[in-house]
PDB file of C-alpha atoms in Angstrom:
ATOM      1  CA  UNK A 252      20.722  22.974 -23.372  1.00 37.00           C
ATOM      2  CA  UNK A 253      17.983  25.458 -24.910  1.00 37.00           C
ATOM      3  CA  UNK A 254      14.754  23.761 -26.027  1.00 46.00           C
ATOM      4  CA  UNK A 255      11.571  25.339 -28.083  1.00 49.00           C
ATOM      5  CA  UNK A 256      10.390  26.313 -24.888  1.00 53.00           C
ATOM      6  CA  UNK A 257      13.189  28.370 -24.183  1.00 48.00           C
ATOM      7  CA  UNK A 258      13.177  29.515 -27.563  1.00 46.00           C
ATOM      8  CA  UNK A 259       9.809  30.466 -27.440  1.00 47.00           C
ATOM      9  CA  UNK A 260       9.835  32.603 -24.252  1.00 45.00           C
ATOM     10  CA  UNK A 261      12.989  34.226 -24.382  1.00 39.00           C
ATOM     11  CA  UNK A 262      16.657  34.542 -25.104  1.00 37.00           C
ATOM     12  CA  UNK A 263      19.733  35.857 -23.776  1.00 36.00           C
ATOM     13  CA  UNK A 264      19.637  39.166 -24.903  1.00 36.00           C
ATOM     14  CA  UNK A 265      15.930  39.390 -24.589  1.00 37.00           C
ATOM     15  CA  UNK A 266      13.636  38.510 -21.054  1.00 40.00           C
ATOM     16  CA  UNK A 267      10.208  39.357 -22.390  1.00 44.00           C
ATOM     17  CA  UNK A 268       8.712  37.839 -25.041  1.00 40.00           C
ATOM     18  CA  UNK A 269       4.697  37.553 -27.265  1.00 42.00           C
ATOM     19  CA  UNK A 270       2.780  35.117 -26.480  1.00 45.00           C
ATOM     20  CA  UNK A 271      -0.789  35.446 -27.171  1.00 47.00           C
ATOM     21  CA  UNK A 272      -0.701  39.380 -27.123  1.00 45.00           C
ATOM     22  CA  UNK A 273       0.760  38.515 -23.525  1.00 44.00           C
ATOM     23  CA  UNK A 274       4.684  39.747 -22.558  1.00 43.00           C
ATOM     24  CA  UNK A 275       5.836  36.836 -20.728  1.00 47.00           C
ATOM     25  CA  UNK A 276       9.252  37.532 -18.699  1.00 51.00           C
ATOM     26  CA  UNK A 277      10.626  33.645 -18.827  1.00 56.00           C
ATOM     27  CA  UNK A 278      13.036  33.869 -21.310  1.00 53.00           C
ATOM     28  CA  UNK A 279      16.431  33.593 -19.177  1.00 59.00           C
ATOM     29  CA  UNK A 280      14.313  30.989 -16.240  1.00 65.00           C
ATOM     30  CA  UNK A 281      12.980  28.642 -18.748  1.00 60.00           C
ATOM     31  CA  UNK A 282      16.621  28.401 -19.901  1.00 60.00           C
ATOM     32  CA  UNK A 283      17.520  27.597 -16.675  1.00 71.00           C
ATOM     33  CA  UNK A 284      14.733  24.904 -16.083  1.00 72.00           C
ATOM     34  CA  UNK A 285      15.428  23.363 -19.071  1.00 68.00           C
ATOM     35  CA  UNK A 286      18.688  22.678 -18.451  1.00 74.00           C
ATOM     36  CA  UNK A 287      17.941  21.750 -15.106  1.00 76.00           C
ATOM     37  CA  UNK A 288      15.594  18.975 -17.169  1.00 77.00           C
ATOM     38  CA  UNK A 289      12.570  20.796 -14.541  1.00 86.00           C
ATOM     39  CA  UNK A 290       9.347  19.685 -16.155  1.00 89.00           C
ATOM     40  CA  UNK A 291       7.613  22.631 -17.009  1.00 89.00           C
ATOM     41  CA  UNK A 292       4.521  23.999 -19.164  1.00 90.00           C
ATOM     42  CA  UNK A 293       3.042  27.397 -19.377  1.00 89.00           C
ATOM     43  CA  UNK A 294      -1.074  27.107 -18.967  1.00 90.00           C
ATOM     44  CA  UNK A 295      -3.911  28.862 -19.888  1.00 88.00           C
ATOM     45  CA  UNK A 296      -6.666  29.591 -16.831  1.00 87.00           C
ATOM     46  CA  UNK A 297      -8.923  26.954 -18.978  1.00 90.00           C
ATOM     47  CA  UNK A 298      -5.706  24.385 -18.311  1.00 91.00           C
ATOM     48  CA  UNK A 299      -5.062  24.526 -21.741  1.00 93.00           C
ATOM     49  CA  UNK A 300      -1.288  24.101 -22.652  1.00 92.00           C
ATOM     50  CA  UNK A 301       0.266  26.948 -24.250  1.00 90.00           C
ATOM     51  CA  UNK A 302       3.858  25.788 -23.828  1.00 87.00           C
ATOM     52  CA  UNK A 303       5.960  22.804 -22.535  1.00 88.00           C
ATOM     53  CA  UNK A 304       9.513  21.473 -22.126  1.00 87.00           C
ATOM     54  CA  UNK A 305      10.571  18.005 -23.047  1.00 87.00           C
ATOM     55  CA  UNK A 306      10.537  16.938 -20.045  1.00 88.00           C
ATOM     56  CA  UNK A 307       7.109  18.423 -18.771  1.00 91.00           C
ATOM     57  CA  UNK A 308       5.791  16.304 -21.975  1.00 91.00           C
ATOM     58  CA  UNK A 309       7.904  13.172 -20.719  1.00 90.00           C
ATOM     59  CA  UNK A 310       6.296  13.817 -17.579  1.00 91.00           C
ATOM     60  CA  UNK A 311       2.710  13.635 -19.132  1.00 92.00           C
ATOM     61  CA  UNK A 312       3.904  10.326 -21.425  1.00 92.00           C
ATOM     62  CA  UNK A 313       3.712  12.110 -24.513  1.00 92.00           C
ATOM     63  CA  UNK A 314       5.339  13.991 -27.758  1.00 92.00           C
ATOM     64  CA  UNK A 315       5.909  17.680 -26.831  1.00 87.00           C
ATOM     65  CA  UNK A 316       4.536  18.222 -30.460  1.00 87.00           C
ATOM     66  CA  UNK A 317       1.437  16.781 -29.148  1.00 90.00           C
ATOM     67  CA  UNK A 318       0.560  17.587 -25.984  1.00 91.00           C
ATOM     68  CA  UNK A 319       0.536  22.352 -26.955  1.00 89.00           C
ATOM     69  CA  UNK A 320      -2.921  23.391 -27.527  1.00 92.00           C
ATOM     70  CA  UNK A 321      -4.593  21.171 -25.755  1.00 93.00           C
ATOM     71  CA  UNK A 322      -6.084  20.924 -22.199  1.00 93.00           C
ATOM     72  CA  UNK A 323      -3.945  18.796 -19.817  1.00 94.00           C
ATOM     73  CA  UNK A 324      -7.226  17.797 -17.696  1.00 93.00           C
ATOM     74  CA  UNK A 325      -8.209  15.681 -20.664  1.00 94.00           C
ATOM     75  CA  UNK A 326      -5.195  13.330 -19.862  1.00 93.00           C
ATOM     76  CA  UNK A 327      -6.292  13.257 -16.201  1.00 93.00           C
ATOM     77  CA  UNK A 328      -8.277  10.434 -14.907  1.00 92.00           C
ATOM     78  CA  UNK A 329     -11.702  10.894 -14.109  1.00 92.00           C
ATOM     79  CA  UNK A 330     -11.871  11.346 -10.487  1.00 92.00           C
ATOM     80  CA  UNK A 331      -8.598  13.520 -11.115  1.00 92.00           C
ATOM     81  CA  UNK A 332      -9.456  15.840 -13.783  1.00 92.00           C
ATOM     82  CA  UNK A 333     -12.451  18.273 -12.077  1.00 92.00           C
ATOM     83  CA  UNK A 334     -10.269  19.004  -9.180  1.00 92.00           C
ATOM     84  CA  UNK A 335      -7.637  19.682 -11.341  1.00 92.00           C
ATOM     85  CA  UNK A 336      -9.231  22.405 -13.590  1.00 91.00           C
ATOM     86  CA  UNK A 337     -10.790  23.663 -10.390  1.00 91.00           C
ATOM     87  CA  UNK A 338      -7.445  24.302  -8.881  1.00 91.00           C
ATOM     88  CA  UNK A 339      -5.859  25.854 -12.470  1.00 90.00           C
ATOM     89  CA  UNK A 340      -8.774  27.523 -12.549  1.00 89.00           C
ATOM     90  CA  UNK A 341      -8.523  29.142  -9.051  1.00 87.00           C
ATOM     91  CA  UNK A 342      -4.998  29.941  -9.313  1.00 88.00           C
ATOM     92  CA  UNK A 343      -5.798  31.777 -12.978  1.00 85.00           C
ATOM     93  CA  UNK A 344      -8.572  33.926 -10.951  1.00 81.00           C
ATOM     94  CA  UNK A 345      -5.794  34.926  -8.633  1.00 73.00           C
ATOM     95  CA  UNK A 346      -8.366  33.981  -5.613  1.00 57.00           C
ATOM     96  CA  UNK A 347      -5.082  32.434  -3.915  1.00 53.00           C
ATOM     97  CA  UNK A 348      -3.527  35.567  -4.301  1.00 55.00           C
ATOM     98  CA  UNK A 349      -0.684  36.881  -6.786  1.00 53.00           C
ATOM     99  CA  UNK A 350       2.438  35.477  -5.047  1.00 58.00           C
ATOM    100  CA  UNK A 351       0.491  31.933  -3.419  1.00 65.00           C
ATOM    101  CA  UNK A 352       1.191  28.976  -5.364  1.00 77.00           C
ATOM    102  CA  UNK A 353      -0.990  26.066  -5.380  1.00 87.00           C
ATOM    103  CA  UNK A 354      -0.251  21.883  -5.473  1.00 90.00           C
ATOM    104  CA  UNK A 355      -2.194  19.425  -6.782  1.00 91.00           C
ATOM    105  CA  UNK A 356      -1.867  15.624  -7.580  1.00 92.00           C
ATOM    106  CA  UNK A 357      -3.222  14.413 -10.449  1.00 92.00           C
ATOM    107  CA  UNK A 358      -2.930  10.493 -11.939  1.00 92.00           C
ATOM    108  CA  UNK A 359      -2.423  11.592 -15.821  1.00 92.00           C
ATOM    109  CA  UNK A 360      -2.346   8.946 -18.358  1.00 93.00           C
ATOM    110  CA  UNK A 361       0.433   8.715 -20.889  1.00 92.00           C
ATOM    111  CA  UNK A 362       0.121   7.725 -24.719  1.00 92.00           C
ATOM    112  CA  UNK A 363       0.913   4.056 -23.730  1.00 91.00           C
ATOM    113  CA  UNK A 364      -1.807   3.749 -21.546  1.00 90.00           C
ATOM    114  CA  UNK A 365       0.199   3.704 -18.128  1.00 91.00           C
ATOM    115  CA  UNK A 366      -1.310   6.166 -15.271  1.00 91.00           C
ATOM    116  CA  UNK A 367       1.503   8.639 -14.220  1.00 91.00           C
ATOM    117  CA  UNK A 368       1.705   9.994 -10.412  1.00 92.00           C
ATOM    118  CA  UNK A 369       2.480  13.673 -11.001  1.00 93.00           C
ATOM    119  CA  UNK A 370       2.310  16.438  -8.409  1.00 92.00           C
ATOM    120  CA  UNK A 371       1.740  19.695 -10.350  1.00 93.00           C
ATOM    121  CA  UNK A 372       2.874  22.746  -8.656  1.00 92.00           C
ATOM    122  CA  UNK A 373       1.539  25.673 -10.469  1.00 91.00           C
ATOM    123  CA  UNK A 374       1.597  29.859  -9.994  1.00 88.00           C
ATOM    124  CA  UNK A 375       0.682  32.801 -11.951  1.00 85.00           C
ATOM    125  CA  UNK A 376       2.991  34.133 -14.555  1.00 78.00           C
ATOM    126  CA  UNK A 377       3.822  37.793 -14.389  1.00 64.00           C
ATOM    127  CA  UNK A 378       1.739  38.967 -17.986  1.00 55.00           C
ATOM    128  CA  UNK A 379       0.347  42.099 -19.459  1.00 46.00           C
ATOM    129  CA  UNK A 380      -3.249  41.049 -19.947  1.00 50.00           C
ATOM    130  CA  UNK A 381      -4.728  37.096 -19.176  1.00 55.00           C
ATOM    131  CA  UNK A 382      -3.538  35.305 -16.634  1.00 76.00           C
ATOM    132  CA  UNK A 383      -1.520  32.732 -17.500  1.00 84.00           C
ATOM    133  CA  UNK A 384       0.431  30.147 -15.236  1.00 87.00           C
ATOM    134  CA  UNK A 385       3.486  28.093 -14.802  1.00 87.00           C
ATOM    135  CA  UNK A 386       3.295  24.559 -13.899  1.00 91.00           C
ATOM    136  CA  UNK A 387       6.229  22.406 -13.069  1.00 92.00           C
ATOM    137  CA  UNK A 388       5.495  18.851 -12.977  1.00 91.00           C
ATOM    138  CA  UNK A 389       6.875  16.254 -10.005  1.00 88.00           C
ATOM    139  CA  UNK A 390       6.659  12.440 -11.166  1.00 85.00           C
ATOM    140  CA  UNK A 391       5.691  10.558  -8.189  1.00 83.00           C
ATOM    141  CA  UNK A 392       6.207   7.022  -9.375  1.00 75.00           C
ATOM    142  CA  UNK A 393       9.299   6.690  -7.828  1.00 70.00           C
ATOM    143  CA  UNK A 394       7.697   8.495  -4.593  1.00 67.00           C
ATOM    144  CA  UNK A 395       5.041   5.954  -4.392  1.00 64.00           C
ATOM    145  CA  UNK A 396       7.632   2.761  -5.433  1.00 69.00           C
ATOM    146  CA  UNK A 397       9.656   4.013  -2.179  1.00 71.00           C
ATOM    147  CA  UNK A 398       6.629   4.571   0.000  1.00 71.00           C
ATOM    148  CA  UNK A 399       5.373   1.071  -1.377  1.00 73.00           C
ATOM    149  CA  UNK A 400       8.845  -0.288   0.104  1.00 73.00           C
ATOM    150  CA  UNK A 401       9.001   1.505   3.145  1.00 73.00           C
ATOM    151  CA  UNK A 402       5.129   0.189   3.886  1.00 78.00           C
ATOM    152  CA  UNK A 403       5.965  -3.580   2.743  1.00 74.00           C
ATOM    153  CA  UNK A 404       9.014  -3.319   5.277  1.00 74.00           C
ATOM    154  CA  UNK A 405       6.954  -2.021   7.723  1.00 76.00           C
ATOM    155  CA  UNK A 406       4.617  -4.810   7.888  1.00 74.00           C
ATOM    156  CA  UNK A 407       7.717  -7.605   7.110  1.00 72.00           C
ATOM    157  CA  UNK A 408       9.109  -6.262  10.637  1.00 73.00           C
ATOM    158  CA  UNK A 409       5.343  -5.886  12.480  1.00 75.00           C
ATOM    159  CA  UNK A 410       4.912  -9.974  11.040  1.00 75.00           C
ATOM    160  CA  UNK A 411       8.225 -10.979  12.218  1.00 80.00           C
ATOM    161  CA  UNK A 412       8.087  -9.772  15.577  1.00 84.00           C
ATOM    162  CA  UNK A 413       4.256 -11.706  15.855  1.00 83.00           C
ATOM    163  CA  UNK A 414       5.767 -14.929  14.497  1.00 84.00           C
ATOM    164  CA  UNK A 415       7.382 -17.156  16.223  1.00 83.00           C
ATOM    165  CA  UNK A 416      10.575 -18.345  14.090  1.00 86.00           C
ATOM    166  CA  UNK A 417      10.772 -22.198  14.761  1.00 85.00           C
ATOM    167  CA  UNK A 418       7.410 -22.869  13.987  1.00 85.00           C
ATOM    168  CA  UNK A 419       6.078 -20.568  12.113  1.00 85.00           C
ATOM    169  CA  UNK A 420       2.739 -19.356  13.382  1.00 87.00           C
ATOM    170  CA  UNK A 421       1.344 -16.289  15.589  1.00 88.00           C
ATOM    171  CA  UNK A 422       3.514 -15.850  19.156  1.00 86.00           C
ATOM    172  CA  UNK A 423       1.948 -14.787  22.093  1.00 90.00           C
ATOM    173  CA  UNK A 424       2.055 -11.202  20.558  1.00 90.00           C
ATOM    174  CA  UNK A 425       0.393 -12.573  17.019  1.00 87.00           C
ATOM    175  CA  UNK A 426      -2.472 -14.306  19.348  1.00 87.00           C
ATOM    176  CA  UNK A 427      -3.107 -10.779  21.364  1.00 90.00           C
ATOM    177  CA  UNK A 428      -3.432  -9.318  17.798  1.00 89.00           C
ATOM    178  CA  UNK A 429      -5.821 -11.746  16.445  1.00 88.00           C
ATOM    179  CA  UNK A 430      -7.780 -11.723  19.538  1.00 89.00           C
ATOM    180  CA  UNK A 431      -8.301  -7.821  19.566  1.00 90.00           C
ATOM    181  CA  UNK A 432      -9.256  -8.403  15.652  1.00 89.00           C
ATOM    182  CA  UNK A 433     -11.944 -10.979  16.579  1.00 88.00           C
ATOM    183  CA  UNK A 434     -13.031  -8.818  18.897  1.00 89.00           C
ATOM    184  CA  UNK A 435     -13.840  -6.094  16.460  1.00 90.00           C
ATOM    185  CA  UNK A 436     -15.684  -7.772  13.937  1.00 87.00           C
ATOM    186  CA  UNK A 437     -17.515 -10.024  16.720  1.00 87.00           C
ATOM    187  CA  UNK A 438     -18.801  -6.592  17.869  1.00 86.00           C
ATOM    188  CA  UNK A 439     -19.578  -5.347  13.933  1.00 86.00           C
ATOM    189  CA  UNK A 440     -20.933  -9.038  13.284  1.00 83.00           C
ATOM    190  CA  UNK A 441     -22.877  -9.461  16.310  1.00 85.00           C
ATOM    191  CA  UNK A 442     -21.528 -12.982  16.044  1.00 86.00           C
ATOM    192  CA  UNK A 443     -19.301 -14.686  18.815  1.00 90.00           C
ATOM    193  CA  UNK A 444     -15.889 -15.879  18.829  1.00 91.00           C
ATOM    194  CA  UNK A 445     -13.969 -18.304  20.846  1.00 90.00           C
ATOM    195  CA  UNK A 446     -10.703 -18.815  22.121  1.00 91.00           C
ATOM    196  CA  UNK A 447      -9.623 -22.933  22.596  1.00 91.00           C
ATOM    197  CA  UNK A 448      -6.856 -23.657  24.454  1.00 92.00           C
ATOM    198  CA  UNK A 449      -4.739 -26.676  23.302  1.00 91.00           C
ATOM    199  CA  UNK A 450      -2.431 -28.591  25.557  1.00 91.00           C
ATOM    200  CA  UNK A 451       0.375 -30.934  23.507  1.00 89.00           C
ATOM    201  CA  UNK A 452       1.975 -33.826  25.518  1.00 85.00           C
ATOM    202  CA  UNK A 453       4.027 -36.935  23.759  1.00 82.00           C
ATOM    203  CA  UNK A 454       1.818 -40.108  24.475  1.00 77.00           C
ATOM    204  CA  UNK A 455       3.502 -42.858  23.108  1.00 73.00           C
ATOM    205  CA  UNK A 456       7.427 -41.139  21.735  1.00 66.00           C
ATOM    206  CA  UNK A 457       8.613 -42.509  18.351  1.00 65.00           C
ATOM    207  CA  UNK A 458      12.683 -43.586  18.063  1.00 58.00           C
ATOM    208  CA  UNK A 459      15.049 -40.591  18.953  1.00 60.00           C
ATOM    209  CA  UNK A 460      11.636 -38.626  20.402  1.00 63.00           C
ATOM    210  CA  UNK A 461      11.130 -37.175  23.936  1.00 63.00           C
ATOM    211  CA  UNK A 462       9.717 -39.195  26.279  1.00 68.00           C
ATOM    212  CA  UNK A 463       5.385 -39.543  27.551  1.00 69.00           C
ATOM    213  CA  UNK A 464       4.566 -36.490  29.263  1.00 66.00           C
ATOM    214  CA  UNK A 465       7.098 -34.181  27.395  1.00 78.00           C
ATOM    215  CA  UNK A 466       5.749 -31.698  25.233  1.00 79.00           C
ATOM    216  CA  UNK A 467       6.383 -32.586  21.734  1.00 82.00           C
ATOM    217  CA  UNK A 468       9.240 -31.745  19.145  1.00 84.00           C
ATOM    218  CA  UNK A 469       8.997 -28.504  16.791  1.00 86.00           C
ATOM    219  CA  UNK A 470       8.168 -31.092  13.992  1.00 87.00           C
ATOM    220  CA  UNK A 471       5.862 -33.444  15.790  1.00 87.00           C
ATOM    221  CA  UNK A 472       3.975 -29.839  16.845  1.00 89.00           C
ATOM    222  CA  UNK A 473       4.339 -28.741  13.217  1.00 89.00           C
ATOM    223  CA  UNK A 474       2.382 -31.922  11.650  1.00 89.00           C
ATOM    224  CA  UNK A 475      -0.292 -31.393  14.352  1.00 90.00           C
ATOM    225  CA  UNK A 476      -0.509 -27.657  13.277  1.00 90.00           C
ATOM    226  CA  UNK A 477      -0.820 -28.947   9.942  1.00 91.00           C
ATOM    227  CA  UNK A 478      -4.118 -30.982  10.585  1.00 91.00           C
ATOM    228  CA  UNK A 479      -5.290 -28.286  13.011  1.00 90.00           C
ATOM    229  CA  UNK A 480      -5.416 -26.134  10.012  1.00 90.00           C
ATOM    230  CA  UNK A 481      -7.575 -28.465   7.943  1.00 90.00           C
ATOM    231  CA  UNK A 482     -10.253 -28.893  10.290  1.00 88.00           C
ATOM    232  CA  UNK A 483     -10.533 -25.156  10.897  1.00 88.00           C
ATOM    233  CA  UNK A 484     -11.937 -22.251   8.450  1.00 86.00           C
ATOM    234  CA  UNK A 485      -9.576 -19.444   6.555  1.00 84.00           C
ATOM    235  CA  UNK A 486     -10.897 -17.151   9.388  1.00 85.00           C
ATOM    236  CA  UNK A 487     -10.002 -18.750  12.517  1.00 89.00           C
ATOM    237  CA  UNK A 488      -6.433 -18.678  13.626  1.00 90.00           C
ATOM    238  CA  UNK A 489      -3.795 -21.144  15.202  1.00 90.00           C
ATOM    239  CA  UNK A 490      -1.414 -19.629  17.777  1.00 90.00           C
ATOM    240  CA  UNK A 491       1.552 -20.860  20.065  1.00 89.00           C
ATOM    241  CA  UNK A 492       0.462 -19.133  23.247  1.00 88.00           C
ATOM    242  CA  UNK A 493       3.667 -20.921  25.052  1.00 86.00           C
ATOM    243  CA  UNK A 494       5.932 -24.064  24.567  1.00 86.00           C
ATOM    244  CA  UNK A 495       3.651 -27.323  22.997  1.00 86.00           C
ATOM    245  CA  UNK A 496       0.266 -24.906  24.047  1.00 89.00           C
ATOM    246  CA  UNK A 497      -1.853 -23.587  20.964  1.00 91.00           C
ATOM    247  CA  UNK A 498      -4.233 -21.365  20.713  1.00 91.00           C
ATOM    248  CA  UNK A 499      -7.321 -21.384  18.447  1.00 91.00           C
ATOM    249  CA  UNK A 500      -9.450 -18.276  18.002  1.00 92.00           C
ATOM    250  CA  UNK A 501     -12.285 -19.470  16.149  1.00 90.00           C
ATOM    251  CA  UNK A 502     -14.979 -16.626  14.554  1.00 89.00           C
ATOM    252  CA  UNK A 503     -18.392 -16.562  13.342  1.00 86.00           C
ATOM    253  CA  UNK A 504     -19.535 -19.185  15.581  1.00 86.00           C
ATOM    254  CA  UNK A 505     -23.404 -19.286  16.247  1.00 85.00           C
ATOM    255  CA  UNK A 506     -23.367 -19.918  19.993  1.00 83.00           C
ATOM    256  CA  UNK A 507     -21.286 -22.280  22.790  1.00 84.00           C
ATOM    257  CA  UNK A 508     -22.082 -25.683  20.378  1.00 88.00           C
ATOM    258  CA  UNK A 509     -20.356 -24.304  17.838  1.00 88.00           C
ATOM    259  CA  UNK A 510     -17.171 -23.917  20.202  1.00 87.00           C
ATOM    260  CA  UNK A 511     -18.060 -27.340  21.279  1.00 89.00           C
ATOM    261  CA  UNK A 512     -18.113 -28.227  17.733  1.00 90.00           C
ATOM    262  CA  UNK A 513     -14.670 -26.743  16.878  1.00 89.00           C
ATOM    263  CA  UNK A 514     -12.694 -28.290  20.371  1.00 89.00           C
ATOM    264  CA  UNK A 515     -13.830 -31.717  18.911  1.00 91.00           C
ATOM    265  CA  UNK A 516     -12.523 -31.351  15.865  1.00 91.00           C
ATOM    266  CA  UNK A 517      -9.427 -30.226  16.904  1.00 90.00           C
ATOM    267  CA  UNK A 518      -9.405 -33.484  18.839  1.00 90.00           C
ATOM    268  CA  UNK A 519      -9.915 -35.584  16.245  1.00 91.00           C
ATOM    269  CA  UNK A 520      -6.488 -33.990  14.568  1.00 89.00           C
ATOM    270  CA  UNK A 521      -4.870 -36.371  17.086  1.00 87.00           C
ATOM    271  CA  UNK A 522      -6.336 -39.665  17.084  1.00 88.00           C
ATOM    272  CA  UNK A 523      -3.540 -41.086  15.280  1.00 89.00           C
ATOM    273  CA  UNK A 524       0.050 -40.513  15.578  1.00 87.00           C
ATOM    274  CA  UNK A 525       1.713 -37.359  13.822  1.00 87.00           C
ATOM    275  CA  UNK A 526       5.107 -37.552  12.167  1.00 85.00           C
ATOM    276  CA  UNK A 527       8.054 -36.850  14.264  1.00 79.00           C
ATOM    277  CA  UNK A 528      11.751 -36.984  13.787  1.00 76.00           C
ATOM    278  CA  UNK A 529      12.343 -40.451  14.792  1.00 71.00           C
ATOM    279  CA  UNK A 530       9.064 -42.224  12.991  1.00 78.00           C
ATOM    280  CA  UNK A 531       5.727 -41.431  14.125  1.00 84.00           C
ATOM    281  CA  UNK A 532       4.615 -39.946  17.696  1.00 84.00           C
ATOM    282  CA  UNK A 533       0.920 -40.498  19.527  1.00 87.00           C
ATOM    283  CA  UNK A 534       0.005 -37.010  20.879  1.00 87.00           C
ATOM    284  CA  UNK A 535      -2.295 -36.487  23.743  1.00 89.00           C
ATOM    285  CA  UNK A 536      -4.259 -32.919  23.412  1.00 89.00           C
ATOM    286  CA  UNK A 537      -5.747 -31.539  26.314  1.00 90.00           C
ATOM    287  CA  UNK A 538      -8.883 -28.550  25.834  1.00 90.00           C
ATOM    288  CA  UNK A 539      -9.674 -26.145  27.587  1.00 81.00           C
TER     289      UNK A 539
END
């Protein structure tokens, strides 16, 4: 498959050809790249584009009959487009040396608006006066979609292993983790944190429930997790430090009242029975 750029540069019978009063020696390697569907442009040291491949322009989210003539930074995001001239611009100089080749990511916005992850590897073209330089383009998007994955699967497994399965909430790993958090900010914050230790025992046992002075059933414990949850803020966290024992670490408390102020509440989340699986249970919470 032979495309304008190919054209343009060379033939078969021919490796050098004009362009721009330069002899460019591409003729038989951009056939090659184009039928290797390589993304590839030919620059100018002022980034402007002198040639490009349907797929370099594909690349870029844009016409190949649009994109020659004109600079590729413009395309570039803001915080993208300085360091990207800079680095053309450096590699055009030759202050990287003849044979070093230079990378650069730049987030280049296509016709439709969408931002476009490419990785721009670029090197100076062999010419008889100017420097010019090739530039084959990388898309990153899928780069970043698998790095997104591999991230999000990451923290899935990190999650899982501080959650305890049955019920749902930190484990005794997930409550080491949220303490060493509050410890961090109470030291940024100046403001300190608690940790409330909450014993669960069945009081008075529904139907089909364990007896008084068993710790409760994984549904009895969820309901009083439940209420826990609505007398405490987004920030503090409810933990199962061992069977029927939560842990609270409460933040941004003002002194020991407001600890004292929290352990009542939590209290209060028992005063009357929870649902259990046989009918409601009375739950007996001991602080310390």
């Amino acid at each position: 498959m032979m495309t304008a750029m190919a054209d343009s540069l060379g033939n078969p019978s021919e490796d050098t050809a004009g362009l721009g009063g330069h002899d460019v020696e591409l003729g038989n390697t951009a056939a090659l790249l184009d039928a290797a569907e390589v993304a590839v442009a030919v620059l100018g040291g002022d980034a402007v584009i002198r040639l490009a491949n349907d797929s370099f322009a594909r690349a870029c989210g844009r016409p190949v009959g649009e994109i020659r003539g004109l600079r590729l930074t413009q395309w570039a995001i803001e915080d993208d487009a300085t360091p990207l001239g800079a680095v053309v611009a450096e590699v055009a100089d030759g202050a990287t040396g003849p044979q070093t080749e230079q990378t650069v990511d730049a987030r280049i916005v296509g016709a439709d608006g969408r931002v476009r992850p490419l990785r721009l590897h670029l090197g100076l073209v062999p010419a008889g006066g100017g420097e010019l330089l090739l530039c084959v383009a990388q898309n990153r998007s899928e780069d970043r979609r698998r790095e997104r994955h591999e991230r999000s699967a990451r923290v899935a497994d990190a999650t899982a292993a501080e959650t305890d399965p049955e019920i749902g909430i930190p484990n005794r790993r997930g409550l080491e983790s949220a303490l060493a958090s509050a410890s961090r900010r109470s030291n940024n914050n100046r403001s300190p944190h608690a940790l409330i230790r909450c014993e669960l025992t069945v009081d008075e046992p529904g139907s089909n429930e364990r007896g008084a002075g068993e710790t409760p059933g994984p549904d009895s414990i969820r309901a009083c997790i439940d209420r826990i949850r609505q007398s405490l803020r987004p920030a503090d966290t409810v933990a199962l430090a061992e069977d029927a024992v939560l842990a609270v670490v409460a933040e941004d408390l003002h002194d020991e009242q407001d600890a004292a102020g929290v352990a009542y509440r939590l209290l209060s989340t028992v005063v009357e029975p929870v649902p259990g699986i046989g009918g409601e249970v009375a739950i007996r919470m001991a602080i310390g």
